[in-house]
């Protein structure tokens, strides 16, 4: 049997590539402009004894694609049969980025919402109530700081929960 | 995912609006298997998603016509596009969902970074900042340091004094066949021309450019530049989004053409590809041209003015002539931050490696092709042919070979011009005319291939044809004007 797949999706510039690196240990170019992740990065990650394939997709804003990159990202969701989809968002722009979250939830996909850049959020003096958010969205929500690895343990646990189910 | 996993989401509408009824009706009609929930499929159909429509046509062939009727009827019951109606609703849901979730920030002090950030996006302060970035980054760092100091060291010292004489000697010992000698160490030899240009001239310039690009990318300047320049770019059929391929094009047009994929519409991609081919000089050309026109301030100004005018004019023309709607623009603006050295080094490194892998082989192949062309006489024939348009531009016939070289690598051509100037055969006016023609001239062979790969063979060739016509046309007119006013540059 092939390895369960973990697919990273989200707007550009939210730290998907860094998270991909954290999960796989393989470097993908870090960039804050749309374009460098046009090519899809794939790597293998391991949590405990469970191996899985990690796929980093080009940036997407909505389930309905406008650009070629978004089309690529959606095709990965449609065709690769992912066990878990991690939607990575910039916690500072929660309201704007939840738009895609709602679409993914509505589509019934196995989703984990990853709130990245929690350090920048804290620096702004803002707080997000993770408990309420999880209850209302009915999916796991995990706060992380991808650049220094904070929150990765919990995220890996949540991924295992899903992989175990499927 | 199994079909039974129809998640009940908190987003289900219970109201009886036309949209919800349409969604429910379509859901009821769909029987095929989809990765996405039927509700999501229904919404995407209502949003006019072509790929999903094709999918439904196949998987629910019998129900499709009825589905289509429901979609059309739903569309007619709203004055706004359904895409918009759905987006507005979702925004409402998000607002409800976030009640009590986000604790608002306290009074936030405006930091220096935020002030600077606002300055970069406000035209009154942003344009001076842009000019400063161009002057320091492009002119001083890439132009003077990269194309001046570094090239001087690598090319004049390392290659001309040490590597080339050594190789010429070694090859001379190995073979006495003149044709073979020419292949490796002749005027257009693989070593003496190909390797020297690739490593001695082009590499330092490109590496320095990528270093600068990585810095302005890492501090977060690019999205701000995109917002600043959005209004201007709208006039030429592009949006702020196109800033990234355009700025990257100043480094390598071939790479930038690939990055036009990030533009949302075919129309934008076409315009961007054409402008890259025509009026965006790559760092290698830029470096050589800056070095060439060094000391001729007026000539540099004329060159820059003509190139910018062509860029704006062609973009404006294309946006008027091409059918399609003007682009929408929306971009994240991450906070300004101090650059991370490790990020910059990795970004620069990966780009330089990409460039070397892609470009050095082409240089070497180009050298071989030129050698074949010379041995068979095709090259001489082509140069003779090119002498006519070259003469029309008021240039010495020797410049014809520069243009032919220019096709194999545009920067090759620029470097050839450099040699010609070193020999002292060009006047100021000729220098400007040649620089303009070469900047606008056919994309290098790598970019031509990329144009065809990204835009298709017809469009790729069309763009190249337009470029050819324009470069000679503009150079010809420029020469006529400069001669008429008796300009001395």
XYZ file of C-alpha atoms in Angstrom:
655
model
C 0.000 0.000 0.000
C 1.242 3.498 -0.776
C 1.946 5.956 1.987
C -0.892 8.157 3.249
C -0.682 11.633 1.738
C -0.550 14.927 3.590
C -1.260 17.900 1.336
C -0.381 21.479 2.264
C -2.650 24.167 0.840
C -3.217 27.864 1.442
C -2.694 31.392 0.185
C 0.789 32.345 -0.959
C 3.151 33.763 1.685
C 1.811 31.924 4.693
C 4.774 29.674 5.356
C 3.743 26.477 3.579
C 7.268 25.830 2.383
C 8.709 26.190 5.875
C 6.089 23.827 7.262
C 6.843 21.408 4.445
C 10.478 21.534 5.467
C 9.571 20.943 9.106
C 7.546 17.889 8.186
C 10.004 16.368 5.738
C 13.442 17.735 6.531
C 13.914 18.509 2.831
C 14.490 22.074 1.815
C 12.106 23.834 -0.563
C 12.873 27.426 -1.485
C 11.372 29.824 1.034
C 9.813 32.759 -0.686
C 7.415 35.596 -0.092
C 6.274 36.063 -3.609
C 3.909 33.933 -5.638
C 5.803 31.983 -8.197
C 8.492 29.898 -6.601
C 6.146 27.144 -5.551
C 4.708 26.755 -9.006
C 6.473 23.460 -9.072
C 5.007 21.044 -6.603
C 7.373 19.887 -3.890
C 7.073 16.346 -2.579
C 8.849 14.774 0.345
C 8.575 11.955 2.811
C 7.878 12.591 6.487
C 7.718 10.330 9.490
C 5.757 10.577 12.710
C 6.726 7.807 15.116
C 6.675 4.729 12.903
C 4.158 6.106 10.434
C 5.630 7.251 7.115
C 3.670 9.567 4.863
C 4.083 11.553 1.677
C 3.976 15.340 2.050
C 2.936 17.467 -0.925
C 3.418 21.238 -1.021
C 1.006 22.908 -3.455
C 1.196 26.285 -5.194
C -0.752 29.046 -3.497
C -4.535 29.002 -3.708
C -7.109 31.566 -2.632
C -10.318 29.688 -3.329
C -11.593 26.285 -4.306
C -12.612 27.675 -7.656
C -9.337 28.327 -9.474
C -8.516 31.547 -11.300
C -4.803 31.149 -11.987
C -2.933 28.150 -13.319
C -1.301 27.704 -9.932
C -4.662 27.405 -8.239
C -5.722 24.882 -10.828
C -2.652 22.802 -10.037
C -3.390 22.997 -6.318
C -6.995 21.883 -6.756
C -6.055 19.053 -9.076
C -3.799 17.705 -6.373
C -6.733 17.674 -3.971
C -9.000 16.083 -6.559
C -6.614 13.495 -7.888
C -4.161 12.525 -5.156
C -6.700 11.280 -2.643
C -5.079 12.948 0.375
C -5.531 11.476 3.862
C -5.092 14.876 5.446
C -5.168 18.395 4.068
C -3.355 21.038 6.073
C -4.601 24.502 5.305
C -1.873 26.858 6.417
C -2.933 30.413 7.154
C -1.382 33.594 8.436
C -3.001 33.930 11.872
C -2.924 37.699 11.542
C -5.301 37.517 8.592
C -7.673 34.944 10.010
C -10.867 36.602 8.764
C -9.705 36.812 5.184
C -8.223 33.357 5.003
C -11.163 31.548 6.560
C -12.880 31.976 3.219
C -10.930 29.060 1.790
C -11.355 27.116 5.046
C -15.123 27.277 4.751
C -14.970 26.027 1.191
C -12.725 23.123 2.112
C -14.907 22.203 5.090
C -18.015 22.398 2.945
C -16.362 20.097 0.440
C -16.093 17.500 3.204
C -12.319 17.215 2.967
C -10.218 15.866 5.878
C -8.933 19.236 7.001
C -6.651 20.585 9.708
C -6.423 24.356 10.022
C -2.874 25.460 10.827
C -2.620 28.970 12.256
C 0.911 30.017 11.421
C 2.896 33.081 12.482
C 1.442 33.060 15.979
C 4.473 35.058 17.144
C 3.580 37.934 14.843
C -0.003 37.748 16.042
C 1.132 37.938 19.658
C 3.372 40.866 18.826
C 0.254 42.683 17.660
C -1.368 41.954 21.015
C -4.133 39.882 19.412
C -5.421 36.549 20.691
C -7.406 33.836 18.977
C -9.651 31.519 20.969
C -8.702 28.189 19.437
C -11.321 26.208 21.395
C -14.315 28.142 20.079
C -12.903 28.137 16.555
C -12.484 24.346 16.577
C -16.023 23.856 17.862
C -17.569 26.104 15.246
C -15.563 24.792 12.308
C -15.659 21.189 13.554
C -12.118 20.539 12.474
C -8.812 20.518 14.409
C -7.146 23.927 14.641
C -3.438 23.998 15.498
C -1.462 27.183 16.290
C 2.178 27.051 15.193
C 5.256 29.156 14.571
C 6.663 27.291 11.587
C 9.964 29.160 11.527
C 11.020 27.937 14.983
C 9.049 24.702 15.131
C 6.665 25.687 17.913
C 3.421 23.680 17.794
C 4.817 20.971 15.520
C 4.268 18.232 18.137
C 0.562 18.916 18.389
C 0.262 19.190 14.611
C 1.930 15.827 14.111
C -0.421 14.293 16.675
C -3.433 15.697 14.810
C -2.099 14.347 11.515
C -1.725 10.907 13.081
C -5.326 11.086 14.339
C -6.524 11.512 10.761
C -4.153 9.002 9.192
C -5.230 6.458 11.795
C -8.873 6.992 10.864
C -8.524 6.511 7.124
C -12.620 9.285 0.725
C -15.644 7.106 1.224
C -19.035 8.276 0.001
C -20.560 7.904 3.430
C -18.401 10.642 4.838
C -20.848 13.415 4.024
C -19.818 15.811 6.743
C -22.533 18.003 8.116
C -20.973 21.388 8.312
C -22.029 24.363 10.382
C -22.236 26.318 7.162
C -25.447 24.827 5.881
C -28.009 27.408 4.976
C -31.497 26.822 6.220
C -33.105 29.839 4.576
C -35.119 29.372 1.417
C -33.321 31.740 -0.934
C -33.116 30.942 -4.624
C -29.452 30.125 -4.258
C -29.978 27.602 -1.475
C -32.851 25.982 -3.343
C -30.669 25.654 -6.426
C -27.864 24.094 -4.370
C -30.266 21.611 -2.806
C -31.851 20.680 -6.123
C -28.507 20.087 -7.765
C -27.299 18.067 -4.776
C -30.366 15.884 -5.163
C -29.656 15.261 -8.830
C -25.992 14.315 -8.478
C -25.401 10.588 -8.158
C -21.814 10.220 -9.396
C -18.782 9.880 -7.141
C -16.770 13.015 -6.503
C -13.885 13.724 -4.181
C -15.626 16.889 -3.078
C -19.006 16.848 -1.357
C -22.038 17.216 -3.617
C -22.826 20.503 -1.937
C -19.421 21.853 -2.925
C -19.852 20.527 -6.471
C -23.224 22.252 -6.685
C -21.782 25.570 -5.552
C -18.884 25.322 -8.000
C -21.341 24.629 -10.815
C -23.271 27.726 -9.821
C -19.996 29.659 -9.864
C -19.524 28.523 -13.464
C -16.488 26.301 -12.825
C -15.598 24.807 -16.183
C -13.546 21.884 -14.948
C -16.304 20.781 -12.567
C -18.894 21.154 -15.322
C -16.925 18.804 -17.559
C -16.622 16.394 -14.664
C -20.366 16.397 -14.021
C -21.113 15.981 -17.724
C -19.222 12.698 -17.583
C -20.140 11.376 -14.170
C -23.789 12.476 -14.163
C -24.474 12.466 -17.865
C -28.187 11.862 -17.528
C -28.858 14.519 -14.935
C -26.584 17.088 -16.546
C -29.148 18.891 -18.670
C -31.456 19.380 -15.754
C -28.570 20.614 -13.609
C -27.661 23.123 -16.294
C -31.249 24.421 -16.350
C -31.205 24.949 -12.584
C -27.906 26.828 -12.851
C -29.249 29.117 -15.566
C -32.442 29.791 -13.640
C -30.530 30.583 -10.453
C -28.280 32.946 -12.347
C -31.296 34.810 -13.652
C -32.741 35.390 -10.209
C -29.786 37.548 -9.121
C -28.564 40.783 -10.608
C -24.990 40.127 -9.421
C -22.843 37.225 -10.634
C -23.432 34.146 -8.468
C -19.736 34.003 -7.708
C -20.092 37.345 -5.998
C -23.336 36.429 -4.201
C -21.735 33.289 -2.829
C -18.614 35.163 -1.732
C -20.684 37.783 0.077
C -22.603 35.106 1.916
C -19.469 33.368 2.979
C -18.126 36.642 4.300
C -21.253 36.924 6.421
C -20.727 33.399 7.724
C -17.134 34.253 8.620
C -18.236 37.309 10.545
C -20.689 35.190 12.552
C -18.122 32.480 13.043
C -15.509 34.837 14.419
C -17.775 36.334 17.087
C -15.758 36.193 20.334
C -12.947 34.245 18.640
C -10.514 37.084 18.014
C -9.739 39.385 20.882
C -9.026 42.714 19.293
C -5.639 44.258 19.640
C -5.137 47.037 22.139
C -4.066 50.481 21.011
C -1.257 49.674 18.639
C 1.729 51.939 18.452
C 2.844 52.834 14.971
C 6.310 51.399 14.647
C 9.011 52.628 12.324
C 8.480 49.583 10.097
C 4.825 50.474 9.655
C 5.619 54.079 8.845
C 8.202 53.001 6.303
C 5.731 50.497 4.927
C 3.166 53.235 4.336
C 5.801 55.413 2.702
C 6.690 52.726 0.202
C 3.081 52.458 -0.963
C 2.184 56.147 -1.107
C 3.102 57.523 -4.569
C 4.486 60.805 -3.220
C 7.074 59.001 -1.094
C 7.019 55.608 -2.807
C 8.325 56.778 -6.173
C 11.407 58.491 -4.694
C 12.024 55.311 -2.668
C 11.702 53.239 -5.833
C 14.151 55.497 -7.645
C 16.557 55.160 -4.745
C 16.251 51.355 -4.862
C 16.854 51.363 -8.614
C 19.821 53.698 -8.297
C 21.523 51.913 -5.433
C 20.499 48.347 -6.232
C 20.515 48.282 -9.989
C 22.866 51.023 -11.078
C 25.418 51.078 -8.273
C 25.426 47.468 -7.133
C 24.599 45.450 -10.255
C 25.845 47.924 -12.845
C 28.990 49.346 -11.316
C 30.028 46.659 -8.885
C 28.829 43.538 -10.760
C 29.278 44.569 -14.366
C 32.214 46.831 -13.620
C 34.494 45.669 -10.860
C 33.698 41.957 -10.856
C 33.592 41.491 -14.613
C 36.770 43.470 -14.936
C 38.509 41.146 -12.561
C 37.117 37.871 -13.909
C 37.171 38.651 -17.588
C 40.149 40.897 -18.118
C 42.410 39.409 -15.505
C 41.434 35.813 -14.962
C 40.306 34.830 -18.451
C 42.262 37.097 -20.779
C 45.568 36.837 -18.937
C 45.521 33.374 -17.444
C 42.810 30.930 -18.467
C 42.530 31.667 -22.191
C 46.268 31.764 -22.972
C 46.634 28.520 -21.033
C 43.804 26.811 -22.906
C 44.981 28.102 -26.273
C 48.386 26.631 -25.549
C 46.984 23.281 -24.418
C 44.648 22.962 -27.404
C 47.454 24.044 -29.695
C 49.572 21.177 -28.442
C 46.769 18.648 -28.765
C 45.750 19.405 -32.326
C 47.117 21.207 -35.312
C 43.835 21.125 -37.223
C 42.712 24.751 -37.618
C 39.001 23.866 -37.670
C 39.249 21.946 -34.428
C 41.321 24.661 -32.839
C 38.680 27.183 -33.814
C 35.996 25.058 -32.254
C 37.620 25.299 -28.850
C 39.756 28.399 -28.782
C 38.895 30.365 -31.927
C 37.112 33.706 -32.111
C 33.821 32.021 -31.225
C 35.321 28.995 -29.505
C 33.661 26.941 -26.821
C 36.290 28.053 -24.299
C 37.349 31.440 -25.544
C 33.847 32.680 -26.216
C 31.326 30.344 -24.599
C 32.996 29.773 -21.270
C 34.475 33.234 -21.057
C 31.107 34.923 -21.613
C 29.218 32.535 -19.382
C 31.578 32.578 -16.421
C 33.525 35.781 -16.887
C 30.807 38.230 -17.887
C 27.336 36.870 -17.383
C 27.711 34.901 -14.167
C 28.991 37.717 -11.952
C 26.295 40.100 -13.195
C 23.488 37.606 -12.779
C 24.704 36.476 -9.360
C 24.907 40.049 -8.114
C 21.431 40.766 -9.471
C 19.935 37.716 -7.802
C 21.589 38.724 -4.549
C 19.961 42.137 -4.737
C 16.620 40.643 -5.769
C 16.702 38.236 -2.817
C 17.271 41.130 -0.432
C 14.351 43.230 -1.667
C 12.242 40.081 -1.770
C 13.127 39.035 1.759
C 12.448 42.419 3.359
C 8.971 42.378 1.798
C 9.454 45.223 -0.647
C 8.014 43.447 -3.718
C 4.327 43.337 -2.677
C 4.554 47.019 -1.741
C 6.053 47.836 -5.103
C 3.189 45.876 -6.659
C 0.614 48.051 -4.904
C 2.507 51.230 -5.739
C 2.720 50.459 -9.414
C -0.675 48.789 -9.832
C -2.354 51.877 -11.270
C 0.324 52.394 -13.895
C 0.319 48.721 -14.815
C -3.470 48.748 -15.242
C -2.939 51.176 -18.121
C -0.813 48.625 -19.915
C -3.193 45.730 -19.388
C -1.364 44.290 -16.402
C -1.835 44.522 -12.665
C 0.457 44.918 -9.687
C 0.874 41.177 -9.717
C 3.010 41.478 -12.831
C 5.627 43.459 -10.932
C 7.304 40.255 -9.854
C 7.932 38.750 -13.295
C 8.908 42.195 -14.587
C 11.478 42.843 -11.861
C 12.711 39.275 -12.113
C 13.034 39.843 -15.854
C 15.671 42.443 -15.129
C 17.625 39.456 -13.833
C 16.750 36.777 -16.360
C 13.916 37.099 -18.870
C 13.739 33.369 -19.403
C 13.115 32.722 -15.733
C 10.650 35.614 -15.630
C 8.700 34.248 -18.585
C 8.206 31.045 -16.629
C 6.981 33.056 -13.643
C 4.243 34.719 -15.759
C 2.306 31.571 -14.856
C 1.323 33.359 -11.675
C -0.748 35.859 -13.661
C -4.442 34.990 -13.637
C -5.606 35.617 -17.204
C -4.278 34.524 -20.559
C -4.389 38.125 -21.702
C -2.101 39.259 -18.891
C 0.264 36.382 -19.514
C 0.471 37.310 -23.189
C 1.153 40.983 -22.522
C 3.738 40.183 -19.857
C 5.534 37.671 -22.084
C 5.666 40.150 -24.923
C 6.972 42.986 -22.768
C 9.612 40.691 -21.315
C 10.717 39.647 -24.799
C 10.788 43.189 -26.104
C 11.505 45.839 -23.562
C 12.809 44.298 -20.359
C 16.571 43.934 -20.569
C 18.007 41.085 -18.507
C 20.763 41.741 -15.997
C 23.444 40.468 -18.330
C 22.409 42.899 -21.049
C 21.775 45.615 -18.551
C 25.198 45.184 -17.028
C 26.985 45.227 -20.352
C 24.936 48.150 -21.645
C 25.527 50.148 -18.468
C 29.233 49.469 -18.784
C 29.123 50.338 -22.471
C 27.359 53.646 -21.964
C 29.400 54.453 -18.890
C 30.668 57.978 -19.186
C 28.054 58.878 -21.799
C 25.374 60.169 -19.437
C 23.237 61.638 -22.173
C 23.443 58.443 -24.201
C 22.335 56.445 -21.164
C 19.388 58.778 -20.644
C 18.328 58.474 -24.300
C 18.594 54.687 -24.150
C 16.565 54.469 -20.918
C 13.963 56.910 -22.230
C 13.468 54.972 -25.462
C 13.206 51.598 -23.714
C 10.720 52.887 -21.126
C 8.673 54.583 -23.864
C 8.553 51.363 -25.896
C 7.572 49.383 -22.781
C 4.665 51.695 -21.987
C 3.580 52.184 -25.591
C 3.531 48.497 -26.480
C 1.763 47.618 -23.236
C -0.817 50.330 -23.828
C -1.334 49.208 -27.408
C -1.681 45.573 -26.380
C -4.201 46.391 -23.674
C -6.275 48.337 -26.234
C -6.046 45.752 -28.997
C -6.420 42.517 -27.085
C -9.912 41.436 -26.174
C -10.691 40.613 -22.565
C -11.351 42.346 -19.305
C -8.819 44.343 -17.332
C -7.261 42.360 -14.498
C -8.371 42.338 -10.892
C -5.712 42.715 -8.288
C -5.390 41.603 -4.757
C -2.220 40.842 -2.887
C -1.073 40.006 0.597
C 1.191 42.586 2.134
C 3.371 40.870 4.730
C 5.087 43.079 7.313
C 8.387 44.693 6.422
C 11.213 42.968 8.220
C 14.960 42.872 8.411
C 16.333 40.418 5.867
C 17.597 37.059 7.085
C 21.073 36.361 5.786
C 20.444 32.615 5.530
C 17.267 33.144 3.476
C 19.032 35.511 1.125
C 21.953 33.201 0.600
C 19.743 30.184 -0.073
C 17.511 32.104 -2.474
C 20.470 33.530 -4.340
C 22.156 30.163 -4.417
C 19.151 28.267 -5.809
C 18.604 30.891 -8.495
C 22.242 30.958 -9.539
C 22.282 27.163 -9.705
C 19.118 27.208 -11.807
C 20.722 29.767 -14.079
C 23.948 27.845 -14.453
C 22.198 24.564 -15.202
C 19.956 26.214 -17.725
C 22.312 28.707 -19.278
C 25.874 27.410 -19.406
C 24.961 24.424 -21.619
C 23.164 26.791 -23.983
C 26.243 28.964 -24.183
C 28.371 25.992 -25.052
C 25.880 24.669 -27.589
C 25.616 28.135 -29.078
C 29.389 28.232 -29.497
C 29.266 24.932 -31.346
C 26.395 26.099 -33.542
C 28.256 29.273 -34.397
C 31.313 27.207 -35.213
C 29.267 24.983 -37.531
C 27.716 28.066 -39.078
C 31.141 29.490 -39.716
C 32.666 26.327 -41.112
C 29.786 25.840 -43.523
C 29.490 29.476 -44.487
C 25.864 29.785 -43.312
C 26.965 32.201 -40.675
C 28.707 34.496 -43.158
C 25.649 34.393 -45.379
C 23.372 35.371 -42.504
C 25.690 38.163 -41.443
C 25.717 39.494 -44.997
C 21.947 39.441 -44.999
C 21.837 41.254 -41.677
C 24.193 43.936 -42.929
C 21.335 45.625 -44.777
C 19.117 46.371 -41.785
C 22.249 47.149 -39.759
C 23.301 49.745 -42.319
C 19.812 51.187 -42.327
C 20.271 51.831 -38.622
C 23.467 53.723 -39.358
C 25.697 51.100 -37.773
C 28.997 49.751 -39.065
C 28.630 46.380 -40.856
C 30.682 44.664 -38.145
C 27.640 45.057 -35.876
C 25.774 42.473 -37.975
C 27.607 39.608 -36.299
C 26.653 41.049 -32.918
C 22.983 40.766 -33.818
C 23.351 37.210 -34.994
C 25.204 36.303 -31.818
C 22.464 38.130 -29.969
C 19.946 35.583 -31.078
C 21.863 32.714 -29.576
C 22.120 34.591 -26.341
C 20.802 38.097 -26.076
C 23.471 38.882 -23.523
C 26.044 37.311 -25.832
C 25.146 39.981 -28.323
C 25.475 42.698 -25.741
C 28.878 41.383 -24.809
C 29.830 41.357 -28.511
C 28.911 44.991 -28.690
C 31.233 45.569 -25.783
C 34.112 44.081 -27.758
C 33.208 46.256 -30.726
C 33.266 49.373 -28.591
C 36.589 48.381 -27.084
C 37.925 48.345 -30.625
C 36.786 51.973 -30.875
C 34.630 51.685 -33.971
C 31.415 53.206 -32.579
C 30.333 56.821 -32.154
C 28.035 57.914 -29.330
C 24.942 57.907 -31.531
C 25.792 54.488 -32.946
C 26.314 53.224 -29.440
C 22.836 54.285 -28.366
C 21.168 52.993 -31.515
C 22.921 49.648 -31.216
C 22.099 49.392 -27.504
C 18.438 50.125 -28.162
C 18.225 47.661 -31.035
C 19.926 44.957 -29.025
C 17.770 45.507 -25.948
C 14.616 45.218 -28.025
C 15.966 42.544 -30.383
C 14.729 38.958 -30.542
C 14.795 37.156 -27.228
C 17.740 34.861 -26.755
C 17.263 31.295 -27.881
C 16.484 30.147 -24.336
C 13.760 32.732 -23.997
C 12.387 31.923 -27.429
C 12.074 28.293 -26.371
C 10.452 29.341 -23.093
C 7.992 31.606 -24.970
C 6.960 28.685 -27.133
C 6.764 26.347 -24.158
C 4.628 28.691 -22.067
C 2.497 30.403 -24.721
C 2.334 27.737 -27.453
C 4.104 27.665 -30.787
C 1.869 30.157 -32.600
C 1.852 32.823 -29.914
C 5.517 32.266 -29.109
C 6.527 32.835 -32.720
C 4.135 35.754 -33.057
C 5.729 37.475 -30.082
C 9.179 36.894 -31.556
C 8.104 38.293 -34.929
C 6.693 41.442 -33.343
C 9.892 41.833 -31.351
C 12.070 41.598 -34.445
C 10.008 44.145 -36.320
C 9.927 46.542 -33.427
C 13.602 46.443 -32.616
C 14.724 47.305 -36.128
C 11.892 49.792 -36.586
C 12.610 51.673 -33.378
C 16.387 51.655 -33.900
C 15.962 52.882 -37.464
C 13.690 55.743 -36.408
C 15.911 56.643 -33.469
C 18.935 56.857 -35.741
C 17.016 59.000 -38.229
C 15.900 61.377 -35.468
C 19.303 61.628 -33.825
C 20.985 62.231 -37.183
C 18.395 64.841 -38.146
C 18.945 66.871 -34.994
C 22.679 66.325 -35.294
C 22.960 64.900 -31.811
C 26.382 64.245 -30.368
C 26.156 61.816 -27.449
